[in-house]
XYZ file of N, CA and C in Angstrom:
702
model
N -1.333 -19.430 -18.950
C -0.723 -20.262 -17.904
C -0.905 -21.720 -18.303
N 0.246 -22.530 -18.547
C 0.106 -23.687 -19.157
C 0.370 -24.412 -18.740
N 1.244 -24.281 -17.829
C 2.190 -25.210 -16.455
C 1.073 -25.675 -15.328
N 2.072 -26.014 -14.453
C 1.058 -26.966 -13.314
C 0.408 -26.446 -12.538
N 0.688 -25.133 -12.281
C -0.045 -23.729 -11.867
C -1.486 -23.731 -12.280
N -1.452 -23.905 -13.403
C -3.287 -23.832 -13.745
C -3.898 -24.951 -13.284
N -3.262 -26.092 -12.583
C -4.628 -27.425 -12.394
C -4.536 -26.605 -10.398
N -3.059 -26.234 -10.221
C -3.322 -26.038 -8.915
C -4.322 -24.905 -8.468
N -4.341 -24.009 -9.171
C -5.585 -23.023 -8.962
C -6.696 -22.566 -9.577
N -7.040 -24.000 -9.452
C -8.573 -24.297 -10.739
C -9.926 -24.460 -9.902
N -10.777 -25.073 -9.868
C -11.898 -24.740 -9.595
C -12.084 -25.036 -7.731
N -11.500 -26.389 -7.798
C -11.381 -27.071 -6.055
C -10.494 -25.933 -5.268
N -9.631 -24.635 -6.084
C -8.425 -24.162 -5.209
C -9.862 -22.701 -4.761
N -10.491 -22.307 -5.898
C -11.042 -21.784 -5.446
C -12.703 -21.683 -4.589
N -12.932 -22.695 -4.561
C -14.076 -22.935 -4.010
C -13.845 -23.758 -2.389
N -12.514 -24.357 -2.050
C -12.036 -24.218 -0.888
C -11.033 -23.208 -0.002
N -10.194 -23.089 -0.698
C -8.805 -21.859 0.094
C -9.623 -20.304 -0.562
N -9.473 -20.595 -1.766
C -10.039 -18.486 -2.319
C -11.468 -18.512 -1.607
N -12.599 -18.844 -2.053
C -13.660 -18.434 -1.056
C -14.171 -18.492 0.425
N -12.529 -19.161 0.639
C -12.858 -19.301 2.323
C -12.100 -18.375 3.106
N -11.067 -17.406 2.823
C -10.703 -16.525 3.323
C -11.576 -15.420 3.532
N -11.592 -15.018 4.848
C -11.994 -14.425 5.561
C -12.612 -12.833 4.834
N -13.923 -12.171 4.571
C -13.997 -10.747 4.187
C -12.893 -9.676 5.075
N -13.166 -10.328 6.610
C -12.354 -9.184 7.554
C -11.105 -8.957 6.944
N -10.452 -9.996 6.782
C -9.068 -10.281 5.950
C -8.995 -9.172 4.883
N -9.559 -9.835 3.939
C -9.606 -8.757 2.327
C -9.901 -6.856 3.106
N -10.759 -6.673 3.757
C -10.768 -5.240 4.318
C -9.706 -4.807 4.545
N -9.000 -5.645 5.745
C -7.940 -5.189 6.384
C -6.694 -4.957 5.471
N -6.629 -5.778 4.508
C -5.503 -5.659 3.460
C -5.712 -4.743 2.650
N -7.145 -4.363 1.803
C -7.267 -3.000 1.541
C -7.086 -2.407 1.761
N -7.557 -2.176 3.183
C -7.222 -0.655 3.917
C -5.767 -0.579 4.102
N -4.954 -1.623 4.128
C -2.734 -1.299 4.003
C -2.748 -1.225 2.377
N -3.265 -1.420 1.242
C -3.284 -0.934 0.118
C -3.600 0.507 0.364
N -4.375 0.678 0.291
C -4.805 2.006 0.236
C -3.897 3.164 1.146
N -3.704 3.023 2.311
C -2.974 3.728 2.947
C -1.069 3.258 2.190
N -0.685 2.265 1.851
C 1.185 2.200 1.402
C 0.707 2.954 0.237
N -0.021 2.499 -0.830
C -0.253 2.865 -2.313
C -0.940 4.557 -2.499
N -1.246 4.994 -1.211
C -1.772 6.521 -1.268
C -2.756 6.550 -2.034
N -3.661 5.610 -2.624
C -4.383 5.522 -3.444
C -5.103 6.503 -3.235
N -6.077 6.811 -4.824
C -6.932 8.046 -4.908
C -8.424 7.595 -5.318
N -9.682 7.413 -5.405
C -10.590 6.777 -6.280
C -10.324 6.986 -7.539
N -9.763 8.204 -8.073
C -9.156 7.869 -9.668
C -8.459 7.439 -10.497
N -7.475 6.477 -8.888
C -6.188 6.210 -9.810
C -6.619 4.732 -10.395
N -5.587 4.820 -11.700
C -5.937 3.825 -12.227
C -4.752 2.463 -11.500
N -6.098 1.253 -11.445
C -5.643 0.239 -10.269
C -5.401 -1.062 -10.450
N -3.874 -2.078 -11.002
C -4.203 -3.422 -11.036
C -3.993 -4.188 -10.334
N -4.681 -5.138 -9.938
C -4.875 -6.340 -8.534
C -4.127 -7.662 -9.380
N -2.847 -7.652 -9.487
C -2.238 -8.103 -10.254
C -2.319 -9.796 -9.364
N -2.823 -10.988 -10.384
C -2.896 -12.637 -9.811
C -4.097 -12.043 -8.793
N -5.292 -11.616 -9.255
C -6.000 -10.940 -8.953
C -7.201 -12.284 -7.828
N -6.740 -13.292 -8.729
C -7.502 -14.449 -7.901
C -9.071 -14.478 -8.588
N -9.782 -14.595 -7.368
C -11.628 -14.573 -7.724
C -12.201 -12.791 -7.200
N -10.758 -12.110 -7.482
C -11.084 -10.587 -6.801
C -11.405 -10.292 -5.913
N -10.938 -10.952 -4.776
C -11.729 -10.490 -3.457
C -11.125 -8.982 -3.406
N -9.899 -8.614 -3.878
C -9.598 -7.219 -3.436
C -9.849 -6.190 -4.514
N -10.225 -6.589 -5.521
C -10.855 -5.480 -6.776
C -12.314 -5.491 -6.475
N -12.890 -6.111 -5.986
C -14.510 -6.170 -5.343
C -14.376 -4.958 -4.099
N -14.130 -5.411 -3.572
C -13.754 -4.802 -2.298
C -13.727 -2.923 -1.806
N -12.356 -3.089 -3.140
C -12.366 -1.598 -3.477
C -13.024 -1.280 -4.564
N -13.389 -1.622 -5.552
C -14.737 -1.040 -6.148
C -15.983 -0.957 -4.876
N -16.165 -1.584 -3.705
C -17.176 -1.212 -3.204
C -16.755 0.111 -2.259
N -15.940 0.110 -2.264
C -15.180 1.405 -1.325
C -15.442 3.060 -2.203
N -15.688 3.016 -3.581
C -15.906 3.854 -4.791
C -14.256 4.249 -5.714
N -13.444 2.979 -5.295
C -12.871 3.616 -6.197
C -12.831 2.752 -8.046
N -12.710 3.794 -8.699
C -13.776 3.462 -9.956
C -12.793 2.740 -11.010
N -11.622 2.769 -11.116
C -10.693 2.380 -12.058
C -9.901 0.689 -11.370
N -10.356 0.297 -11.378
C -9.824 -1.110 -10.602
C -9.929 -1.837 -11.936
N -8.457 -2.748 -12.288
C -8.765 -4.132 -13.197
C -7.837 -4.943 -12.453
N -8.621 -6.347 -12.523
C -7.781 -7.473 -12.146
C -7.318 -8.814 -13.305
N -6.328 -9.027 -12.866
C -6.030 -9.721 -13.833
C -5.190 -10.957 -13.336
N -5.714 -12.077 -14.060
C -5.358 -13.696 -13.733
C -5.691 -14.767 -14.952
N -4.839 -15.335 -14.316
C -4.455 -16.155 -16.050
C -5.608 -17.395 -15.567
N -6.650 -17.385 -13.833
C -7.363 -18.953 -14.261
C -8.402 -18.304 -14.692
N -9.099 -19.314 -15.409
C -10.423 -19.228 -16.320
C -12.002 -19.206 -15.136
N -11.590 -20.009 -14.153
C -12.441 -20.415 -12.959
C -12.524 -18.654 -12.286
N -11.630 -18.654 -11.998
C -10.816 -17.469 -11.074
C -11.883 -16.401 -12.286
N -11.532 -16.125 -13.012
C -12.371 -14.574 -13.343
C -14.090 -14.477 -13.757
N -14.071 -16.235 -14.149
C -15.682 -15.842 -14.060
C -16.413 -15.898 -12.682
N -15.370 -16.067 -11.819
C -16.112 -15.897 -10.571
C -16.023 -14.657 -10.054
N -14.883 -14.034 -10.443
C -14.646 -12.734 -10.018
C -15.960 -11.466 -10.656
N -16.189 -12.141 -11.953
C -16.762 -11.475 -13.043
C -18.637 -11.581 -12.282
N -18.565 -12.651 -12.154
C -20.159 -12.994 -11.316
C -20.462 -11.729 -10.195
N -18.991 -11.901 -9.337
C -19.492 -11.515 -7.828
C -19.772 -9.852 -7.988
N -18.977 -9.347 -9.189
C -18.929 -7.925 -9.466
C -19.396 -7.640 -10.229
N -20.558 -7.824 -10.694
C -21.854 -7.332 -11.797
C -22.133 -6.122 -11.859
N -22.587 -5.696 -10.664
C -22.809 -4.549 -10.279
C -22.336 -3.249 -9.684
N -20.549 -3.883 -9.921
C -19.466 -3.139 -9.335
C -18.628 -1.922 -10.560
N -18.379 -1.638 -10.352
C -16.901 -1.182 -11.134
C -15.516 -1.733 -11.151
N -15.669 -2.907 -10.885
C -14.193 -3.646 -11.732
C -14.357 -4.205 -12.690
N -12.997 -4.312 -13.634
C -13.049 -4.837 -14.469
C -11.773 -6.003 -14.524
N -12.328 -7.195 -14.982
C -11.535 -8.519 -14.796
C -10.789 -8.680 -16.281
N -9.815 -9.397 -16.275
C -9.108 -9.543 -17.585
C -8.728 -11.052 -17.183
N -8.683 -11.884 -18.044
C -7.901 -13.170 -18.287
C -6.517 -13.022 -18.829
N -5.494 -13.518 -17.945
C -4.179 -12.674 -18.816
C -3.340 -13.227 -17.960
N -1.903 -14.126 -18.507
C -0.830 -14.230 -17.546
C 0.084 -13.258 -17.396
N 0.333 -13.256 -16.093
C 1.044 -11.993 -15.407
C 2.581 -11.978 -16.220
N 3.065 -13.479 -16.435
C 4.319 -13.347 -17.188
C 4.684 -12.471 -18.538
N 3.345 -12.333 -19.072
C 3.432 -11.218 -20.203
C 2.691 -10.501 -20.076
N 2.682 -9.362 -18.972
C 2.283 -7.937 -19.104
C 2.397 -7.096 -20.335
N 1.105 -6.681 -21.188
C 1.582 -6.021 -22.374
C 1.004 -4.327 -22.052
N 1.172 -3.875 -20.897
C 0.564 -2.597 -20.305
C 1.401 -1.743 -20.432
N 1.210 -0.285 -21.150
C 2.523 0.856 -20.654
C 1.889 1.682 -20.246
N 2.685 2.254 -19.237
C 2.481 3.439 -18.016
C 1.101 3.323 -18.264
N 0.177 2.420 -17.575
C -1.388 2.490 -17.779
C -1.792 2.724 -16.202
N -1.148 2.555 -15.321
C -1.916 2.150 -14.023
C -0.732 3.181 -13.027
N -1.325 3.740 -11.677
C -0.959 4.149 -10.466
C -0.671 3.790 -9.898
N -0.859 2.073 -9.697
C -0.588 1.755 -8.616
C -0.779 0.567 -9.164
N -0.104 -0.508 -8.600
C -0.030 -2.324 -9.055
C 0.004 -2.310 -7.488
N -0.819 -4.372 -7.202
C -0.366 -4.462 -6.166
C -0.368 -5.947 -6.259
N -0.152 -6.962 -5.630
C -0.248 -7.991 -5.686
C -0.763 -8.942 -4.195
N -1.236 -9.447 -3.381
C -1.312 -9.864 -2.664
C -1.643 -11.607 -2.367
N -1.611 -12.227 -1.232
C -1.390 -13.717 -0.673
C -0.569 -14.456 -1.454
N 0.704 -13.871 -1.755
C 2.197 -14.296 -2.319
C 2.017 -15.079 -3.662
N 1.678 -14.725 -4.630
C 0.801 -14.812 -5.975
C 1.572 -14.891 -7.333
N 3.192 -14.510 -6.651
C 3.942 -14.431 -8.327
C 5.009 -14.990 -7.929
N 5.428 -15.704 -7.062
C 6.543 -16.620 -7.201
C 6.782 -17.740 -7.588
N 6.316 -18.689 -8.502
C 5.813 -20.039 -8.588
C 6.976 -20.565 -9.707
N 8.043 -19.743 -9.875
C 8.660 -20.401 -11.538
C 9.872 -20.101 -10.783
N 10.518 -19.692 -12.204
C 12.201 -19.277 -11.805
C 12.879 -18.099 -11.068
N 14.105 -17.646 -11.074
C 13.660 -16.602 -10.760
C 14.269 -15.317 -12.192
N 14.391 -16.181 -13.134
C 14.564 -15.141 -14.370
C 12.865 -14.718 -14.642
N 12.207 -15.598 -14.888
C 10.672 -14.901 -14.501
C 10.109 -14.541 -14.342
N 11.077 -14.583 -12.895
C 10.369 -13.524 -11.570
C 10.693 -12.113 -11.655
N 12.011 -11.725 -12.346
C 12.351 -11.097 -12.828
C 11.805 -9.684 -13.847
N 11.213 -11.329 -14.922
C 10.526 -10.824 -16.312
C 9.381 -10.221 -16.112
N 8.646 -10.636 -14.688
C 7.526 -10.388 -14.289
C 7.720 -8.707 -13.470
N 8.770 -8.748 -13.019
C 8.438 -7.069 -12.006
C 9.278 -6.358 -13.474
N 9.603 -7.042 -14.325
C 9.950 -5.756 -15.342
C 8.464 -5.280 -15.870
N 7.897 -6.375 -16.288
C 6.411 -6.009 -16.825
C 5.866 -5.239 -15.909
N 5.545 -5.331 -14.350
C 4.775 -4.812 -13.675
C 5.743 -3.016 -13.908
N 6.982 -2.709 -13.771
C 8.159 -1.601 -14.300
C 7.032 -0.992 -15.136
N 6.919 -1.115 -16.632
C 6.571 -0.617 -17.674
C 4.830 -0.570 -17.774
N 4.137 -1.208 -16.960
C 2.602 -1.558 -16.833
C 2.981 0.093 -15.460
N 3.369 0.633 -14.594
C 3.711 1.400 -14.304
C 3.631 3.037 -14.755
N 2.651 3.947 -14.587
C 2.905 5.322 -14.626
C 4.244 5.602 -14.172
N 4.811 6.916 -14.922
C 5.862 7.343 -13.989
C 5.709 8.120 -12.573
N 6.241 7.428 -11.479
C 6.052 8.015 -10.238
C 4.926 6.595 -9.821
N 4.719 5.685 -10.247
C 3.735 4.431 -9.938
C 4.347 4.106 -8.946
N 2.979 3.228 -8.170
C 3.654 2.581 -7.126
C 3.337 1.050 -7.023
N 4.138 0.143 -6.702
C 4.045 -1.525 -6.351
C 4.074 -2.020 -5.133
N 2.928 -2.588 -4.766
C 3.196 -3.107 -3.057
C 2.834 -4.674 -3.557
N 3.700 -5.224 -2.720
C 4.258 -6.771 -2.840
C 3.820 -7.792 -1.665
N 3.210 -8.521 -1.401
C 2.948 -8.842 -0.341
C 3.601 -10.665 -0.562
N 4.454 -11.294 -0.015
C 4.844 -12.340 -0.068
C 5.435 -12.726 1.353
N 5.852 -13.804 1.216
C 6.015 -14.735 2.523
C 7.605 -14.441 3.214
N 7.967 -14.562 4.593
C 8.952 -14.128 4.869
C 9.979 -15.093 5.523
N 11.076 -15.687 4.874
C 11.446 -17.161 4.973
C 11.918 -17.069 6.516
N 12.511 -16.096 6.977
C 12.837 -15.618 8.592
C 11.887 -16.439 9.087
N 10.752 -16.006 9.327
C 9.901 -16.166 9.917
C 9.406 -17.761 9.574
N 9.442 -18.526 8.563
C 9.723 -19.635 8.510
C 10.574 -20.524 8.900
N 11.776 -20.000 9.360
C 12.886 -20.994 9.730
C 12.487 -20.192 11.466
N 12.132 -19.306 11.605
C 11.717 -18.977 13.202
C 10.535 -20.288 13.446
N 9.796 -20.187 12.819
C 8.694 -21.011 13.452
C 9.312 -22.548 13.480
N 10.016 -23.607 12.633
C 10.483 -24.545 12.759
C 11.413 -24.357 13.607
N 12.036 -23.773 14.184
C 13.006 -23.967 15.395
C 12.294 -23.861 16.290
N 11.243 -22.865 16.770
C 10.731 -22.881 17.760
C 9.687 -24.149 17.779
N 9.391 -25.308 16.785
C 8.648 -26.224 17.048
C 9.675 -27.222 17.346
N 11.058 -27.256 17.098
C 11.840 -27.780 17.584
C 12.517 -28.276 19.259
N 11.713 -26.993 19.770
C 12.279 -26.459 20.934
C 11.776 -27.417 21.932
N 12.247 -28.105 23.149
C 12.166 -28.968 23.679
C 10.576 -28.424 24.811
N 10.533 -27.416 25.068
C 9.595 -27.131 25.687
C 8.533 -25.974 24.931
N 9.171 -25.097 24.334
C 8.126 -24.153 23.126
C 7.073 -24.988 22.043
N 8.043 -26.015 21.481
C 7.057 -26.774 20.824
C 6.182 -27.556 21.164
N 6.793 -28.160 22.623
C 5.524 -28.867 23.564
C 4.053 -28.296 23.336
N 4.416 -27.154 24.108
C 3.552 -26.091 24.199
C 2.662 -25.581 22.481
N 3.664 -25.483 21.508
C 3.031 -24.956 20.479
C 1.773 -26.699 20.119
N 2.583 -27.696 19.634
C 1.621 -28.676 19.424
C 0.294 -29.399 20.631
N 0.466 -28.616 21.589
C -0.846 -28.770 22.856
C -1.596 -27.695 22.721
N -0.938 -26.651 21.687
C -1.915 -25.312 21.380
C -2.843 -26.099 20.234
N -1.957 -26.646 19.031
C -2.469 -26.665 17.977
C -3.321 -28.347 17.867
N -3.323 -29.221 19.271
C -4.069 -29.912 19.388
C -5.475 -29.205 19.980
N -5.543 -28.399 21.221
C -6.666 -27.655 21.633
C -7.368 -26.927 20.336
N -6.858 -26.573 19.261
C -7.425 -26.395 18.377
C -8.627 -27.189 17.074
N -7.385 -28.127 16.891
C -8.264 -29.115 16.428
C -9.485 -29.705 16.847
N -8.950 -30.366 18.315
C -10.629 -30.776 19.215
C -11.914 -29.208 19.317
N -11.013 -28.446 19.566
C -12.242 -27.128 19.263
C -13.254 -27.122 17.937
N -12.425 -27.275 16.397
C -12.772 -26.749 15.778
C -13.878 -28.414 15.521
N -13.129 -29.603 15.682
C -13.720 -30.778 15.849
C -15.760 -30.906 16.598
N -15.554 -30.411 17.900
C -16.623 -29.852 18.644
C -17.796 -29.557 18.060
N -17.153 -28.609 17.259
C -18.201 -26.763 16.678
C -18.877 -27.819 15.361
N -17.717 -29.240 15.038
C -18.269 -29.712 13.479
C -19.220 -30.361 14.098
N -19.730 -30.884 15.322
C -20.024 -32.065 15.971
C -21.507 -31.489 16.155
N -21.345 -30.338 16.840
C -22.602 -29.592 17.668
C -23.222 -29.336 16.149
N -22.821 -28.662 15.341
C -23.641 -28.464 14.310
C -24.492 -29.471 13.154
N -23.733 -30.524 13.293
C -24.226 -31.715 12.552
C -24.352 -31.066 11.086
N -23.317 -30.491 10.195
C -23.558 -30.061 8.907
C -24.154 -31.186 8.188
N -25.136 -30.466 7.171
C -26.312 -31.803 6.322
C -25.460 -32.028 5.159
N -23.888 -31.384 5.025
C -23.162 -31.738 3.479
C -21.693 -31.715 3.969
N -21.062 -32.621 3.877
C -19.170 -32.566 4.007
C -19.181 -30.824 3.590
N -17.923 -30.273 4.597
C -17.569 -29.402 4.438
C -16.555 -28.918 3.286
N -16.399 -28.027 3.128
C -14.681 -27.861 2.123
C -14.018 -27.248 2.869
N -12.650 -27.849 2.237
C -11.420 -27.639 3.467
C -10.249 -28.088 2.463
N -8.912 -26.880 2.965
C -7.844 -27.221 2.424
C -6.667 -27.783 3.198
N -5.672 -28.172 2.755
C -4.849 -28.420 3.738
C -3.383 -28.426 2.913
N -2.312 -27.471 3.285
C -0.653 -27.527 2.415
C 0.054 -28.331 3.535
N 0.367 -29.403 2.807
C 1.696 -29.547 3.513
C 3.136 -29.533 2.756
N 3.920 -28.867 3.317
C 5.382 -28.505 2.509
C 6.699 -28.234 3.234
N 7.469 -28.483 3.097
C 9.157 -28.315 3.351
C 9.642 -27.119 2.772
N 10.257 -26.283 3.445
C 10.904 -25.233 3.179
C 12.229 -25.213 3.572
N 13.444 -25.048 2.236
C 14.562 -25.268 1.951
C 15.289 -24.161 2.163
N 16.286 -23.693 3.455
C 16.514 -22.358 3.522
C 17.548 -22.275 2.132
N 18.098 -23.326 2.329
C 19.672 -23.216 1.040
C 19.353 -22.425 -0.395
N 18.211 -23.051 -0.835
C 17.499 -22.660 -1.978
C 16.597 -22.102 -2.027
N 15.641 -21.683 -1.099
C 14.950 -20.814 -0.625
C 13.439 -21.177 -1.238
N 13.392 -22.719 -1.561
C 12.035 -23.171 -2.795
C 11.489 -23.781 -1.263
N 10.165 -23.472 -1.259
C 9.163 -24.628 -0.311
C 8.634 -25.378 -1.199
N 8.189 -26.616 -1.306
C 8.236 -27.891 -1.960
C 7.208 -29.017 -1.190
N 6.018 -29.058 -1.444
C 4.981 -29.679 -1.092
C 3.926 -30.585 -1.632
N 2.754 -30.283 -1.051
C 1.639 -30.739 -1.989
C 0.560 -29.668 -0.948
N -0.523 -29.338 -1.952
C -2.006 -28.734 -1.231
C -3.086 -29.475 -1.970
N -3.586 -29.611 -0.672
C -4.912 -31.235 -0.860
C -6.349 -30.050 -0.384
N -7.029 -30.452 -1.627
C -8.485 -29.535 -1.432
C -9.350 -30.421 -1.463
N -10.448 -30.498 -0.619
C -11.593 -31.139 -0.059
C -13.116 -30.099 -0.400
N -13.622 -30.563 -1.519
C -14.387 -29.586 -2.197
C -16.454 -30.029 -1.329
N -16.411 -31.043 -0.557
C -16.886 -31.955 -0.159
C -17.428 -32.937 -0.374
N -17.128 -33.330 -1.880
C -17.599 -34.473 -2.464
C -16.166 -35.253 -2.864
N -14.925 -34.368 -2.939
C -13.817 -35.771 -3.184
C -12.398 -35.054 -3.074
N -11.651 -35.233 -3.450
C -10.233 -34.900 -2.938
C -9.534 -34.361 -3.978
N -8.630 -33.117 -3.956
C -7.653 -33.238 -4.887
C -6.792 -32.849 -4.569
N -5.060 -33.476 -5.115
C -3.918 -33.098 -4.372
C -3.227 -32.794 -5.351
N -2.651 -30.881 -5.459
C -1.876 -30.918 -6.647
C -0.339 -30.274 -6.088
N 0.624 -30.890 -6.764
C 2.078 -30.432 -6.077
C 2.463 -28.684 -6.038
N 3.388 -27.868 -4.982
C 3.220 -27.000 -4.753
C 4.651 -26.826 -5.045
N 5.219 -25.540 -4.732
C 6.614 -25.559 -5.773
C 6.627 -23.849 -5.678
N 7.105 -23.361 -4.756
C 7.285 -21.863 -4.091
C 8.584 -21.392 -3.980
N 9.034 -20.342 -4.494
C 10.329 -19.809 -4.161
C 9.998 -18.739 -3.191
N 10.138 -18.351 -2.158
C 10.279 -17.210 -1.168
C 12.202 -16.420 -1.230
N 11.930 -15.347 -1.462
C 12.906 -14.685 -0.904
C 12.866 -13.847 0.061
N 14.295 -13.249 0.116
C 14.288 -12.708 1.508
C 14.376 -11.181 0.839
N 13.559 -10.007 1.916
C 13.660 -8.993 1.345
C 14.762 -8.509 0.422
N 15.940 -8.691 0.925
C 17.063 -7.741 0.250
C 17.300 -8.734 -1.455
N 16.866 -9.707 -1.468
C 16.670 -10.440 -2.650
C 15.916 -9.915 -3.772
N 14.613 -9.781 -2.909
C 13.533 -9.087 -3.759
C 13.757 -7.727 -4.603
N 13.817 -6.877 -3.919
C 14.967 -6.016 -3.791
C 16.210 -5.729 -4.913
């Protein structure tokens, strides 16, 4: 990974947004892996943009024994590699754009919308690889963002009285979470991320920046997302 992709998910991406998502989270998404993918503990398993492995950890702790993940950051697998010492996964350094796997695996999966970041010949090149990285009878579960539901939520913040309502929600929030920082008096700046981005229905690219707060200083690297719509994907 040589592009701008690697500064955006380098050490600040994972030590604010990847280690701050939630365990309940990673469970709950396992457990819809496991139940779409019919998974077996023997099948052989890749956690494809695998991240810092929260979901090859996860299910290696569940017993199933054939799990590899694979991600092209350098940050991303020795952390993955740390947290699972004592596990049964196995981590690979490897960009997803050149899958060199045949019929090796049962089941591919990908999750928190992880392979759209380029073109879409790419994107393309990429579910052919995941095709042939594929047993016959394999299965692929895809988990990405749903632009519907993006152009739903900007209209409804549009809305003369819904959005009232939504930004007096998402102020009660802030002063909440503000409060909880207050009462606790943390002895070190926290880490914290924050995306902000435009989403283009015409072209279907969201187009931003994500600013990570590691708690000693700032970094803002540009964001650059294609979402499609199911029957696209498809």
């Amino acid at each position: 990974m040589s592009d701008w992709t690697q500064k955006l998910f380098d050490r600040a991406y994972i030590k604010t947004e990847g280690l701050g998502l939630h365990a309940q989270l990673t469970r709950h998404e396992c457990r819809l892996a496991i139940k779409l993918l019919e998974l077996k503990p023997s099948d052989q398993i890749l956690d494809l943009a695998c991240g810092h492995g929260r979901h090859s950890l996860e299910l290696a702790r569940q017993g199933f024994e054939h799990v590899t993940g694979l991600d092209a950051s350098v940050v991303a697998i020795e952390q993955a590699r740390a947290s699972g010492v004592d596990l049964k996964a196995q981590f690979v350094l490897g960009d997803m754009r050149n899958l060199n796997y045949q019929q090796e695996f049962d089941a591919v999966f990908s999750f928190y919308n992880s392979i759209f970041y380029w073109d879409d010949q790419t994107h393309l090149n990429i579910f052919q690889g995941i095709y042939h990285a594929l047993k016959p009878g394999g299965r692929f579960l895809l988990d990405s963002h749903n632009p519907f539901f993006i152009v739903h939520n900007r209209l409804i913040q549009q809305h003369r009285v819904f959005g009232r309502m939504l930004r007096v929600r998402q102020q009660l929030g802030k002063l909440s979470a503000w409060l909880r920082h207050f009462i606790r008096k943390p002895s070190q700046p926290k880490a914290w991320h924050k995306t902000i981005a435009q989403f283009d229905p015409i072209t279907g690219v969201m187009r931003g920046f994500k600013h990570f707060h590691t708690g000693t200083e700032v970094e803002t690297h540009p964001l650059e997302l294609r979402i499609y719509t199911f029957t696209e994907v498809k």
